Structures are given as C-alpha cells and as structure tokens.
XYZ file of C-alpha atoms in Angstrom:
713
model
C -56.329 -72.509 -7.733
C -57.568 -69.848 -9.888
C -58.373 -66.125 -8.033
C -60.004 -63.645 -10.510
C -58.133 -60.164 -9.848
C -59.147 -56.943 -10.834
C -57.236 -54.951 -13.914
C -54.053 -53.184 -12.507
C -53.105 -55.712 -9.959
C -50.178 -58.015 -9.901
C -50.930 -61.532 -11.525
C -50.372 -64.707 -9.584
C -49.865 -68.145 -10.878
C -50.234 -70.748 -8.259
C -49.294 -74.224 -9.104
C -51.381 -76.862 -7.489
C -48.360 -79.067 -6.629
C -44.690 -78.821 -6.609
C -42.961 -82.030 -7.000
C -40.016 -82.660 -4.524
C -36.512 -82.932 -5.577
C -33.531 -83.944 -3.494
C -32.554 -80.474 -2.730
C -35.819 -79.140 -1.889
C -36.788 -82.020 0.334
C -33.622 -81.614 2.282
C -34.601 -77.973 2.638
C -38.240 -78.816 3.581
C -37.008 -81.376 6.393
C -34.444 -78.936 7.820
C -37.253 -76.510 8.457
C -39.358 -76.553 11.519
C -42.846 -75.051 12.141
C -41.773 -71.896 13.048
C -39.901 -71.684 9.544
C -42.841 -72.811 7.633
C -45.098 -70.303 9.555
C -42.565 -67.642 8.858
C -42.211 -68.687 5.279
C -45.878 -67.010 4.685
C -44.050 -63.648 4.709
C -43.573 -62.266 1.485
C -39.599 -62.899 1.078
C -38.926 -62.297 -2.412
C -36.048 -63.523 -4.032
C -35.342 -62.810 -7.703
C -36.166 -65.660 -10.238
C -33.519 -67.219 -12.532
C -33.685 -66.727 -15.964
C -35.041 -70.038 -17.813
C -35.585 -70.323 -21.261
C -38.570 -72.388 -20.437
C -39.929 -69.158 -19.124
C -38.558 -67.188 -21.861
C -39.937 -69.318 -24.431
C -43.573 -69.157 -23.276
C -44.878 -66.101 -21.606
C -46.127 -66.546 -18.229
C -47.348 -62.612 -17.549
C -50.634 -61.592 -17.721
C -50.872 -57.773 -18.847
C -52.760 -55.471 -16.383
C -54.742 -54.237 -19.190
C -56.115 -57.699 -19.746
C -54.338 -58.387 -23.064
C -51.943 -61.425 -22.627
C -49.123 -61.646 -24.725
C -49.218 -65.347 -24.575
C -51.846 -67.115 -22.471
C -50.440 -70.378 -20.755
C -53.006 -72.254 -18.394
C -51.555 -72.229 -14.885
C -50.736 -76.026 -13.895
C -53.348 -77.778 -12.107
C -54.133 -81.029 -10.864
C -55.834 -81.756 -13.946
C -52.570 -80.926 -16.003
C -50.235 -82.595 -13.946
C -52.114 -85.873 -14.289
C -51.711 -85.553 -18.207
C -48.602 -87.242 -19.550
C -46.360 -84.247 -20.176
C -47.575 -82.282 -17.196
C -45.273 -83.727 -14.645
C -42.535 -82.876 -16.945
C -43.612 -79.118 -17.348
C -44.050 -78.864 -13.607
C -40.705 -80.120 -12.842
C -39.079 -77.622 -15.190
C -40.714 -75.077 -12.786
C -39.271 -76.696 -9.841
C -35.602 -77.124 -11.625
C -35.835 -73.260 -12.198
C -36.528 -72.905 -8.444
C -33.625 -74.700 -7.343
C -31.209 -72.908 -9.585
C -32.043 -69.735 -7.776
C -31.465 -71.549 -4.403
C -27.963 -72.160 -5.771
C -27.188 -68.760 -5.989
C -27.086 -69.050 -9.792
C -27.136 -65.510 -11.045
C -30.374 -64.232 -12.509
C -30.520 -62.298 -15.732
C -33.756 -60.624 -14.608
C -31.935 -59.342 -11.358
C -31.727 -55.448 -11.663
C -28.548 -55.335 -10.080
C -26.967 -58.258 -12.054
C -25.763 -56.866 -15.344
C -27.006 -59.479 -18.068
C -24.383 -61.326 -20.228
C -26.817 -62.690 -22.564
C -26.936 -61.662 -26.103
C -30.499 -61.569 -26.515
C -32.502 -59.430 -28.789
C -34.318 -57.603 -26.270
C -33.952 -53.979 -26.279
C -34.105 -53.761 -22.549
C -30.203 -54.606 -22.754
C -29.216 -52.542 -25.292
C -30.732 -49.221 -24.004
C -29.191 -46.744 -21.676
C -28.336 -47.762 -18.052
C -31.237 -45.473 -16.584
C -33.937 -47.345 -19.084
C -32.384 -50.787 -18.155
C -32.866 -50.135 -14.356
C -36.567 -49.140 -14.905
C -37.417 -51.848 -17.458
C -36.112 -54.144 -14.984
C -38.732 -53.466 -12.714
C -40.836 -55.836 -15.044
C -39.352 -59.209 -13.290
C -40.917 -62.149 -11.877
C -40.389 -63.317 -8.514
C -41.074 -66.750 -7.100
C -41.864 -67.726 -3.500
C -42.282 -70.854 -1.795
C -45.590 -71.419 0.150
C -47.662 -73.831 1.296
C -50.492 -75.196 -0.883
C -53.640 -75.941 1.248
C -55.042 -77.726 -1.649
C -52.589 -80.472 -1.759
C -52.618 -81.225 1.919
C -55.851 -83.670 1.233
C -53.616 -85.534 -1.272
C -50.412 -85.859 0.783
C -50.922 -87.514 4.027
C -47.694 -89.518 3.607
C -45.764 -86.199 4.134
C -46.921 -85.988 7.723
C -49.671 -83.529 7.115
C -47.284 -81.033 5.694
C -48.180 -79.526 2.770
C -45.989 -79.303 -0.367
C -44.592 -75.845 -1.544
C -45.648 -74.454 -4.746
C -44.487 -71.440 -6.440
C -45.934 -67.760 -6.769
C -45.261 -65.810 -9.523
C -45.341 -62.074 -8.968
C -45.612 -59.902 -12.047
C -44.817 -56.099 -12.341
C -45.975 -54.110 -15.115
C -43.567 -52.968 -17.606
C -43.032 -49.292 -17.882
C -43.121 -47.592 -21.506
C -39.745 -47.195 -23.256
C -40.214 -43.522 -24.551
C -39.125 -41.809 -21.532
C -38.241 -38.168 -22.381
C -34.793 -38.154 -21.042
C -34.027 -40.947 -23.146
C -34.125 -38.700 -26.191
C -31.517 -36.184 -24.876
C -28.186 -35.676 -26.334
C -26.263 -37.408 -23.526
C -22.573 -37.001 -24.848
C -23.231 -33.446 -25.419
C -24.775 -33.021 -21.933
C -21.842 -34.646 -20.671
C -19.341 -32.570 -22.411
C -20.978 -29.387 -21.690
C -21.041 -30.129 -17.913
C -17.143 -31.055 -18.128
C -15.995 -28.061 -19.690
C -18.367 -25.797 -17.870
C -16.767 -27.312 -14.434
C -13.407 -26.711 -16.133
C -14.088 -23.275 -16.922
C -15.079 -22.472 -13.552
C -12.209 -23.961 -11.944
C -9.817 -22.170 -14.325
C -11.533 -19.049 -13.408
C -11.245 -19.527 -9.526
C -7.701 -20.491 -10.134
C -6.882 -17.219 -12.366
C -8.793 -15.222 -9.650
C -6.866 -16.312 -6.949
C -3.571 -15.781 -8.991
C -4.492 -12.412 -9.868
C -5.356 -11.766 -5.987
C -1.863 -12.830 -4.999
C 0.020 -10.959 -7.825
C -1.871 -7.675 -6.953
C -1.018 -7.908 -3.239
C 1.906 -5.608 -1.885
C 5.012 -7.291 -1.372
C 5.153 -5.149 1.843
C 2.765 -4.096 4.401
C 4.323 -0.693 5.245
C 2.621 2.330 6.974
C 1.763 4.926 4.261
C 3.241 8.050 4.472
C 2.792 11.640 2.600
C 5.002 12.993 -0.049
C 7.048 15.166 2.541
C 7.266 12.289 5.105
C 10.551 10.874 4.955
C 11.606 12.396 1.875
C 15.045 14.122 1.162
C 15.088 17.921 0.978
C 17.838 19.709 -0.539
C 18.315 23.424 0.146
C 19.883 25.528 -2.414
C 21.319 29.147 -2.279
C 20.246 30.043 -5.999
C 22.961 32.712 -6.731
C 25.598 30.088 -5.552
C 24.381 26.935 -7.446
C 25.063 27.042 -11.337
C 25.504 29.950 -13.631
C 23.951 29.512 -16.982
C 24.629 32.743 -18.617
C 26.612 32.376 -21.741
C 28.557 35.528 -21.109
C 28.621 34.651 -17.730
C 28.029 37.168 -14.728
C 29.438 35.029 -12.031
C 26.016 34.834 -10.168
C 23.740 31.678 -10.358
C 20.587 31.643 -11.577
C 17.212 29.515 -12.387
C 18.188 28.110 -15.550
C 21.468 27.074 -13.959
C 19.395 24.995 -11.313
C 17.420 23.283 -14.180
C 20.697 22.244 -15.791
C 21.449 20.300 -12.377
C 18.281 18.588 -11.691
C 19.472 15.220 -13.087
C 22.094 15.451 -10.490
C 19.563 16.027 -7.756
C 17.416 13.143 -8.958
C 20.377 11.012 -9.028
C 21.183 11.648 -5.440
C 17.776 11.164 -4.258
C 16.663 14.218 -3.744
C 12.776 14.638 -3.693
C 12.258 18.134 -2.506
C 14.297 21.433 -3.476
C 14.282 24.257 -1.285
C 15.162 27.715 -2.767
C 16.267 29.947 0.076
C 16.091 33.504 -1.375
C 14.870 34.401 -4.772
C 13.376 37.927 -3.683
C 14.614 41.140 -5.136
C 17.137 43.219 -2.883
C 19.059 46.693 -3.689
C 22.634 44.528 -3.745
C 21.498 41.093 -4.583
C 23.254 38.542 -3.746
C 25.849 40.013 -1.241
C 22.955 41.619 1.010
C 20.060 39.022 -0.003
C 18.259 39.485 3.079
C 17.326 43.043 2.126
C 13.991 42.046 0.684
C 11.908 44.609 -1.216
C 8.637 42.051 -1.948
C 7.940 38.718 -1.289
C 5.914 38.685 -4.470
C 8.659 39.318 -7.007
C 11.859 37.634 -8.305
C 15.108 39.048 -8.437
C 16.140 40.017 -11.639
C 19.837 38.260 -11.420
C 18.245 34.992 -11.178
C 16.018 35.371 -14.282
C 12.323 36.156 -15.221
C 8.921 34.416 -14.164
C 8.996 32.724 -17.089
C 12.023 30.872 -16.078
C 10.712 30.304 -12.977
C 7.751 28.307 -14.848
C 10.250 26.451 -16.657
C 11.913 25.314 -13.450
C 8.798 24.297 -11.898
C 7.612 22.406 -14.965
C 11.175 20.533 -15.046
C 10.790 19.917 -11.347
C 7.426 18.262 -11.251
C 8.397 16.082 -14.602
C 11.104 14.454 -12.445
C 8.598 13.797 -9.789
C 10.340 16.335 -7.497
C 8.689 19.126 -5.604
C 9.602 22.785 -5.358
C 9.660 24.554 -1.850
C 10.439 28.368 -1.085
C 11.778 30.022 1.973
C 9.891 33.197 3.186
C 11.844 35.145 5.382
C 9.165 37.129 7.306
C 11.669 38.878 9.806
C 12.382 41.710 9.239
C 10.216 42.127 6.238
C 6.934 41.904 7.968
C 6.025 44.158 11.143
C 3.491 42.477 12.555
C 0.724 39.921 11.784
C -1.858 41.688 14.411
C -4.196 42.739 11.412
C -4.561 42.181 7.784
C -4.766 45.690 7.008
C -1.386 46.728 8.532
C 0.935 47.904 5.806
C 4.455 46.411 5.473
C 7.448 47.823 7.103
C 9.518 48.281 3.977
C 7.020 49.614 1.291
C 7.887 50.371 -2.245
C 8.602 53.647 -3.061
C 4.876 54.481 -3.980
C 4.123 54.019 -0.333
C 6.823 55.630 1.148
C 6.137 58.800 -1.097
C 2.368 58.589 0.232
C 3.268 58.313 4.035
C 5.724 61.286 3.728
C 2.905 63.687 3.118
C 1.056 64.087 6.482
C -0.555 67.376 6.402
C -3.875 66.768 5.265
C -6.772 64.178 6.361
C -8.454 62.221 3.743
C -12.030 62.204 4.448
C -13.170 63.907 0.858
C -10.447 61.548 -0.885
C -11.897 58.491 0.994
C -15.314 59.206 -0.756
C -14.007 59.489 -4.015
C -11.328 57.220 -4.169
C -12.426 54.094 -2.668
C -16.170 53.320 -3.368
C -15.786 49.905 -4.701
C -13.793 48.300 -1.551
C -16.846 46.921 0.522
C -14.692 44.148 2.143
C -12.496 47.104 3.979
C -13.618 48.894 6.988
C -13.940 52.753 6.809
C -12.018 53.385 9.611
C -9.152 51.193 8.453
C -9.029 53.111 5.137
C -9.411 56.135 6.864
C -6.501 55.129 9.076
C -4.267 54.096 6.102
C -5.125 57.236 3.847
C -4.877 60.004 6.557
C -1.686 61.343 5.160
C -2.493 61.444 1.660
C -2.878 65.066 0.546
C -6.023 66.361 -1.186
C -4.178 68.637 -3.913
C -2.981 65.659 -6.392
C -3.647 65.638 -9.944
C -6.605 63.091 -11.020
C -4.560 60.284 -12.497
C -1.617 60.392 -10.175
C -4.293 60.454 -7.027
C -5.763 57.050 -8.384
C -2.729 55.485 -8.844
C -1.392 55.970 -5.582
C -4.380 55.218 -3.924
C -4.868 52.292 -5.695
C -1.405 50.778 -4.798
C -1.872 51.534 -1.442
C -5.167 49.831 -0.988
C -3.963 46.644 -2.496
C -1.040 46.730 -0.156
C -3.022 47.354 2.757
C -5.860 44.722 1.949
C -3.956 41.681 2.260
C -0.993 41.006 4.833
C 2.311 40.413 2.603
C 2.669 36.805 3.860
C -0.757 35.891 2.844
C -0.239 37.812 -0.590
C 3.096 35.923 -0.923
C 1.915 32.548 -0.245
C -1.218 32.852 -2.497
C 1.079 34.126 -5.347
C 3.609 31.780 -5.310
C 1.162 28.957 -4.785
C -0.489 29.977 -7.994
C 2.756 29.738 -9.672
C 3.220 26.254 -8.702
C 5.449 26.245 -5.081
C 4.453 23.069 -3.252
C 5.545 24.262 0.211
C 6.613 27.253 2.262
C 9.401 27.659 4.801
C 8.067 30.520 7.069
C 11.612 31.719 8.444
C 11.298 33.994 11.623
C 7.880 32.755 12.568
C 8.704 32.607 16.168
C 8.720 36.460 16.446
C 4.771 36.500 15.851
C 3.848 33.488 17.550
C 2.379 35.079 20.631
C 0.381 37.550 18.828
C -3.385 37.225 19.116
C -4.117 37.091 15.252
C -1.256 34.210 15.084
C -3.394 30.966 15.302
C -5.982 32.683 12.852
C -3.101 33.700 10.472
C -1.825 30.387 10.318
C -5.060 28.789 9.472
C -5.620 31.070 6.721
C -2.281 30.216 5.282
C -2.845 26.457 5.490
C -6.409 26.927 3.845
C -4.828 28.762 0.881
C -2.276 26.175 0.285
C -4.597 23.273 0.779
C -3.398 20.014 2.314
C -1.457 18.909 -0.536
C 1.007 21.528 0.131
C 2.992 21.806 3.053
C 4.196 24.773 5.730
C 7.263 24.515 7.676
C 8.682 26.481 10.545
C 11.429 26.340 13.006
C 11.347 24.386 16.528
C 12.072 27.579 18.170
C 8.506 28.839 16.989
C 7.120 25.870 18.778
C 9.240 26.560 21.811
C 8.276 30.328 21.927
C 4.651 29.655 21.847
C 3.201 30.736 25.361
C -0.769 29.923 24.837
C -2.331 26.863 24.179
C -4.062 28.103 21.265
C -0.688 29.157 19.588
C 0.868 25.806 20.252
C -2.255 23.853 19.065
C -2.132 25.875 15.870
C 1.394 25.099 15.159
C 0.756 21.301 15.751
C -2.325 21.594 13.730
C -1.362 23.704 10.607
C 2.431 22.909 10.354
C 3.553 19.508 8.480
C 7.232 20.012 9.193
C 9.341 21.373 12.213
C 12.497 22.298 11.539
C 15.572 20.960 13.827
C 19.080 21.955 13.459
C 21.799 19.750 14.699
C 25.022 21.114 16.343
C 28.172 19.377 15.960
C 30.590 21.555 17.442
C 30.239 19.870 21.129
C 30.557 16.069 20.147
C 28.662 12.855 20.146
C 27.082 13.464 23.518
C 25.303 16.802 22.629
C 24.294 15.063 19.550
C 22.464 12.427 21.428
C 20.986 15.098 23.982
C 19.700 17.101 20.961
C 18.138 13.878 19.287
C 16.625 12.519 22.392
C 14.915 16.081 23.423
C 12.973 15.808 20.242
C 12.368 12.220 19.966
C 10.782 12.279 23.647
C 9.411 15.797 23.120
C 5.903 16.701 22.226
C 6.204 16.161 18.294
C 5.956 12.388 19.243
C 2.805 12.451 21.465
C 0.313 11.982 18.785
C 0.363 10.205 15.172
C -0.918 13.392 13.559
C 1.696 15.775 14.883
C 4.399 17.507 12.372
C 7.035 15.163 11.272
C 10.769 16.598 12.059
C 12.815 18.615 9.219
C 16.413 17.761 10.365
C 18.939 19.995 8.954
C 22.706 19.533 9.189
C 23.776 22.678 7.789
C 22.005 25.906 6.458
C 22.156 29.605 5.319
C 22.309 30.964 8.621
C 25.080 28.892 10.038
C 28.852 28.092 9.171
C 29.454 24.762 7.106
C 29.554 21.532 8.997
C 33.361 21.136 7.546
C 34.260 24.290 9.026
C 32.775 23.703 12.313
C 33.815 19.982 13.157
C 37.337 18.929 13.861
C 37.712 16.174 11.180
C 37.313 18.576 7.999
C 36.320 15.297 5.725
C 33.282 14.170 8.413
C 30.570 16.195 6.647
C 29.062 13.292 4.863
C 29.213 11.445 7.915
C 27.310 14.050 9.407
C 24.652 13.978 6.511
C 24.383 10.495 6.938
C 23.546 10.738 10.405
C 20.914 13.361 9.634
C 19.419 10.657 6.942
C 19.264 8.239 9.772
C 17.067 10.072 12.206
C 13.353 9.310 11.786
C 11.853 12.168 9.880
C 12.694 14.322 6.774
C 16.346 15.116 6.413
C 17.739 18.135 4.712
C 20.940 18.568 2.866
C 22.411 22.011 2.298
C 24.199 22.299 -1.039
C 27.707 21.263 -1.085
C 27.407 19.503 2.050
C 26.993 16.288 0.290
C 30.823 16.571 -0.993
C 32.117 18.521 1.929
C 32.807 21.797 0.789
C 34.118 24.539 3.418
C 33.657 28.046 4.016
C 35.134 30.593 1.952
C 38.263 32.216 3.218
C 38.185 35.211 1.519
C 40.710 37.829 2.481
C 39.396 40.328 -0.015
C 35.964 39.963 0.882
C 36.120 40.422 4.949
C 32.881 42.830 5.031
C 31.019 39.884 3.359
C 31.635 37.731 6.198
C 28.082 36.914 6.301
C 28.067 34.942 3.260
C 31.421 33.554 3.406
C 29.196 30.205 3.937
C 27.666 30.574 0.688
C 30.415 30.098 -1.833
C 29.773 28.949 -5.270
C 29.355 25.039 -5.769
C 32.450 23.374 -6.487
C 31.425 20.948 -9.728
C 33.844 17.855 -10.322
C 35.197 18.354 -14.118
C 35.044 14.649 -14.333
C 31.484 14.313 -13.201
C 30.463 13.831 -17.250
C 28.260 17.101 -17.227
C 31.155 19.037 -18.816
C 30.148 22.431 -16.723
C 31.714 24.235 -13.860
C 29.748 26.685 -11.918
C 30.522 29.773 -14.469
C 31.992 30.258 -17.859
C 36.144 30.005 -17.790
C 37.521 33.287 -16.950
C 34.521 34.703 -15.225
C 34.753 36.513 -11.843
C 32.262 34.882 -9.629
C 30.245 37.153 -6.977
C 32.426 35.504 -4.149
C 35.087 33.085 -4.700
C 34.480 29.687 -5.731
C 34.790 26.745 -3.112
C 37.885 24.775 -3.364
C 38.058 21.268 -4.173
C 37.062 19.191 -1.105
C 38.957 16.823 1.067
C 39.150 13.273 -0.175
C 36.998 10.817 1.690
C 35.851 7.269 1.339
C 32.176 7.946 1.783
C 32.052 9.348 -1.919
C 28.848 8.195 -3.368
C 27.404 6.935 0.031
C 24.515 9.941 0.123
C 22.740 8.360 -2.834
C 23.231 4.547 -1.238
C 21.541 6.065 1.744
C 18.750 7.663 0.153
C 17.916 4.319 -1.823
C 17.955 2.565 1.611
C 15.875 5.118 3.241
C 13.122 4.666 0.650
C 13.239 1.298 0.686
C 13.613 0.224 4.715
C 10.857 0.587 6.745
C 12.539 0.936 9.979
C 14.318 4.064 8.524
C 11.837 5.941 6.763
C 9.156 5.775 9.441
C 8.560 8.440 12.087
C 7.491 6.210 15.020
C 5.809 3.182 16.044
C 2.196 2.951 17.245
C 2.028 0.377 19.967
C -0.621 -0.030 22.706
C -2.367 3.216 21.640
C 1.335 5.041 22.613
C 3.584 6.755 19.930
C 7.046 5.323 20.185
C 9.878 6.996 18.245
C 11.712 3.946 16.707
C 15.064 5.566 17.047
C 17.669 4.990 20.019
C 20.945 6.478 20.303
C 22.708 3.215 21.895
C 26.116 4.657 22.442
C 27.619 8.034 22.295
C 31.292 8.682 23.729
C 34.859 9.642 22.488
C 33.314 11.287 19.406
C 31.642 7.993 18.392
C 27.906 7.552 17.887
C 25.850 4.261 17.331
C 22.220 5.082 16.417
C 19.601 2.266 16.153
C 16.360 2.170 14.042
C 13.873 -0.805 14.563
C 10.425 -1.831 13.454
C 8.279 -4.855 14.550
C 9.097 -7.971 12.779
C 11.645 -6.242 10.756
C 15.482 -6.382 10.743
C 16.923 -3.520 12.388
C 19.783 -1.064 11.109
C 22.410 0.225 13.107
C 24.255 3.747 12.133
C 28.028 3.923 13.382
C 30.202 7.162 12.901
C 33.260 8.509 14.385
C 33.275 12.487 14.290
C 36.920 12.397 16.087
C 40.246 12.758 14.601
C 41.676 9.114 15.895
C 40.629 5.798 14.962
C 38.001 4.062 17.656
C 38.234 0.489 18.471
C 35.399 -0.494 20.517
C 33.931 -3.578 22.006
C 30.200 -3.263 21.760
C 29.051 -6.744 21.914
C 27.204 -5.945 25.043
C 24.676 -4.200 22.390
C 24.767 -6.349 19.454
C 26.569 -9.273 18.018
C 27.029 -8.644 14.216
C 25.606 -7.641 11.038
C 26.095 -6.811 7.348
C 27.401 -3.504 5.960
C 24.821 -2.056 3.524
C 26.000 1.473 3.356
C 29.538 2.703 3.683
C 32.800 2.608 2.280
C 34.327 0.480 -0.266
C 36.145 -1.211 2.308
C 33.582 -2.518 4.250
C 30.724 -2.265 1.962
C 28.668 -5.643 1.506
C 30.695 -7.490 4.559
C 30.212 -8.795 7.622
C 31.323 -6.875 10.785
C 31.127 -7.894 14.360
C 30.809 -5.638 17.402
C 33.290 -7.426 19.469
C 36.092 -5.455 18.020
C 34.380 -2.667 15.993
C 37.076 -0.476 14.249
C 36.068 2.912 13.029
C 38.478 5.365 11.327
C 38.298 9.183 11.737
C 35.323 10.898 9.523
C 34.081 7.080 8.728
C 30.463 6.131 8.987
C 28.279 3.273 7.824
C 24.890 1.464 8.245
C 24.706 -2.161 9.515
C 21.623 -4.629 8.853
C 21.428 -6.629 12.223
C 21.093 -10.420 11.979
C 17.489 -11.225 13.519
C-alpha cells in the first residue's frame, strides 16, 4: 500500500506480505489475540545492519530528493521471479534482529565494521547525532493480505515498517573546535586551582600561632632590674670611685643575658653630697654631674632601646615636693634665685606685676601676685627680669609635672612615683594623676607603692590609682619565715588588684634602696637567689635589686658608721672570671664606699637567667590571672608553707602546672607532699636536680635551695 506523505515527515515502506519463516511462524503461533492487538503499538526495535539494505538505499529524504529510489514490495513485485527472494531477504534481516544480533545502526552499540562512512570516523558526539539517521522496523498486521491468506485462520501476516529519521548535517560548529587544546587547558586550569588552594591552606597553617596565649603589654610579666647608678660600674679611666651612666652602658649586655627587660635608675638627680646624701635633691629635671652629662644619658637611652629593653626612672617626691594642691605652688627646696627672691619681704608687687608678666595669660593674676608679693621694687632692670622669669617658670608648673614631661621627652619609658602616698588624700590628687598619665601616654607607665592604694580614703582617689597606675609595687619581707610570705602573697592575690582584668599589675620587689639586703636579713646567707626566684614565680612583674642575683651583703664598714643609710648600697661585685675584664673601678682607686665582698657559694648560680627564660615562654607563670565565668582568679596558690619551706603552684587551663619549692631555713627539709602532687620534671634548679624527675613522696630540699617542677598532666 502506497500512501502519499507530505515532505518533512517520516517515510514508511509497507511490504504487501511477509513470508513466514520457522522462527517467525513460531512467534506468531505463540501470540494470542491480545498480543496481536498490542503489537499495533509503536514498539521500535533497532534494525540490523544488512548488506542488502546498504547496497540499495531504502530511505527517502524529506526534501523529496531520493538517494536511490527502490519501489516498495507489492503483490505484483512478489509475483515476479526474484520478488520472493527480495522479500525473504527483508524477513531474514528481521529474524536476525530478533535473534539478538547487534545492529551497526544501534546508537548505543559501537560499530566494528570498517566501512568508508564518515559517521564512524568522526567524534563520538557527532556519531551520536548521526546515529539518529537510523531505520527501524516494526511487525504489524497487513490488512490487504487478509483476503489472500484465509488458510491462516483469518490472521493477517506481519509486514515490516521502515521508519526513517532525517540525517542531520555534519558541519556542527563544535566539531571545528580544538578539542585537544580545550582538554589540556581545562586540565591544567583545574590543577592550578587545586595547587592554589593547597598553597593557601599551607600558608594559613604556617602562619597560625603555635600557642594561643593571652596578650600582655611590655611591662606586664617582664623582669625589671633596679640600679643605684653610683654603685654599679665606674667607667672613668682615671677612676673617681663613683659609678656613672657610661658604666651602665658597659654592662647592658650582662643585663640582657640575665633576662632583664626594664632598667630602673634609682637616683640620678643632683645633690650637695652625691652619692652619700643622694636624697637631698636640688632638682628633678637635672642630672648629677658625678653620673655624667645629658649627652651620656641620651647614649644610655639609645643603647637600652637598641637592645629591646626599656628605661625607667624613680622620682622621689617626698620630701622634695611640698604639696600637689595647686600647680602654682612653689617647691619646698627652691634654687638659689628663688631663695633670694623669697628673702625680700618688705615691698608688694603690684607695680612690678604690670611690667614683668604681660605675656602670661594662662596664670591667674591673684596667683602671680601671691607668688611675687615679696619681690622688692628697687631692682635693676636686667636683674629684675631674670628673677621674675625664673620664679614664674617655677610656679607655672608643678615640679613633678615638669619632671615627668622633661624626662619623657628625653626617652624615659616610665616613672616610679616614690612617696606618693603622702599626697593621695589631697583634693587635686586625682586630677594631677590623670594629667601625668596624659603627658606620658599609654605606651609609658606609672608605678606607685601599694601604700598609696592603702592610704587612699576617698573613692575618687582609689579609682584614680586603679585607672592611671600601671604597676603597684609590693615589697616582700623574708624575715618572718614562710608563713609570713604566704600571708603577704595571699593578701595581694585576694585583694582589690585582682578584682578586674584592667586593674594594675603587681610589681614584686624583693629588695630595694630603702631596705637592707635580703642576704643580710634572712638566716641563710646564700638564700638570696632562692628569694629572687620566688619573686619571679609570683603573678606580676618581678624586680631584682642590683647584686641580689648573686647574693651580695650589706657593707660592714667600721670606718663609715655615719653612712649607715647607704650600707645597703655597696659597689657591685664583678667576678673577674666573667669574661668582661672589668671590675667596678680601676685598680687602686678608692670607691665612695667599700666594695662588696665576694658572695657566698651557692648551687643556684645561673638560675636567674633560666627562670627568666622559662617565665617568658610559659603561660601559667607570666600571666596575671585567669578569667573564668566573668570572675578574675589569680592563678597562684601557696600550697604549703611551714618550717621555712614554701611551695607555690602556678596553673592555667589545659596547660601543665608548675610548682616552686624553696627552703629558706638552715636545715635540710625532707617532706612527704604526696597529698599535693605525685611527681614532675625539674626545669629550673641546681645542677644536681636539673632535668631530672622528682617525686613528692619523699622530697629533699637543702638549705637555701630552690627549684621549679613541671608537673605531669
């Protein structure tokens, strides 16, 4: 049956009759009527590759231009001599498809033939699209043959249907792309992205901090070293027996090796008899000529900063400063010019006021009138101007304010305001303290003694101290034994300084210029280093008085009994075997006070530097406290204090704890402290115990001995 179809539709070739074969007959017999009706559905199966089909084109293009026109098999064609054979070829090709032979036209099966068609030689994507140009067969009943085949029981024979899909063009744009180059580009781009991500991850890991420790300021937890300049090192070639600033420069490497980060100069101001009577200060802004010049001071500042250390200065206010009540109050001990001015009391200064101070608008008229009330009118012109100028400069600014401003400009990094407790209850104290802090800024520090905080009666004064002070000095006393030391430490760690995180840190002093040497006060003469190690174990900023790191004693000077107030300030003892080649003064030079004798032998030589190194590297030791549940907890516990033996623990969350053990008595102590700890590893101590394991079941500590143990977790 030939049916006309419009162009662009599928071409269907309907053979008039399909001869039955054994395989097809068996298939038809097994089918019931329901199967025959279902066979009308378009169940498409791939047609097999047939040489007969390829030899003669059976497709009709949609454009109406046949490649090779083959007349469809009809009844007339079958009646011809070769018609039956042609029809049987079609049936046999259908039988091969039913026998599951692979079809070369199946787009899912790769052709193995070596045909000359370009469809099998092009890219895979082009082959997939080209395979759409495939003929499909379907078995369907032929109504025309029903009349001629009554012997089959009225069942019509099956005929083949050829479905033709138009073949798309071969000139797709993507077929002209450089696919090898595209694949290489994509591959190396992906590799580059992966390499970049890996490098980024490695960089982040490499730059991550090794320890997540709390940050502190430069003065928090550092080690300070207090120096009386006249007794540290004499640098003069001729030698005058008095230490000077250049001598300190000569010993900066020694201090650096010791672990010091802050150097405190105790008294550098001019006095009539310096250094024997260093406390009779004439000015807080000048430098004693016995110590050097301001140029020498500038050299000292530069060399200290070059070694990444800081320079601090003690300002002894009492008795030099009379009051802080008014910035216009003159000092108690004025210079000679001010003294000459005050001795003249017979004339008022109204006339002089109008002529002498026309350019001082910042001062009140009444303040200047009171200050100049004793100036006589009958002075010569130049003399009158000089006296007035000097006096006005003295009364315009408080001497403490002037000293802080002057030395801060010269490079000093902090000030210890000694004797501040005398002025704490004055009305102007909070404003004065705030002004001093504003002058130096927040990068430099102010220090006061804990007595200042104790003496403050008003809340404003206390808050001013806690707000503006950076360090509060606490001096430990070792004369009353271990229990007294425990009491002193707990009073501070459980006091107001540990109530808030931003309150001042503690400045722990073991010795100082105002007290006797530690080695001269405790019963064990060689226990000074153990006492210094104890101060370095406490939370805060420890301070070492010069010579205490080796244990020098007070000067026992029979010929200088009138200088008993400076017997604790003997010239520093320098070991001739230290490699420096310098002693305190040139050979044969008489020092201003007899030089210190050689310290007693001790097993703790070199432990100060080891402890300093441990302190800077160990979080549980250098931090002040632990903030836990919005509560500040001092991470320091005095776990044992009895029989001149003391045990102090420093702890921090998720870190190893460290325990300090010291014997400040004259007898060897053997203690069972297993109720406190089990054991640990000695990290600082005498050579006999260093880097060894110890157990608290039987702890043996010799007189004057101390060591630090790292506990097992």
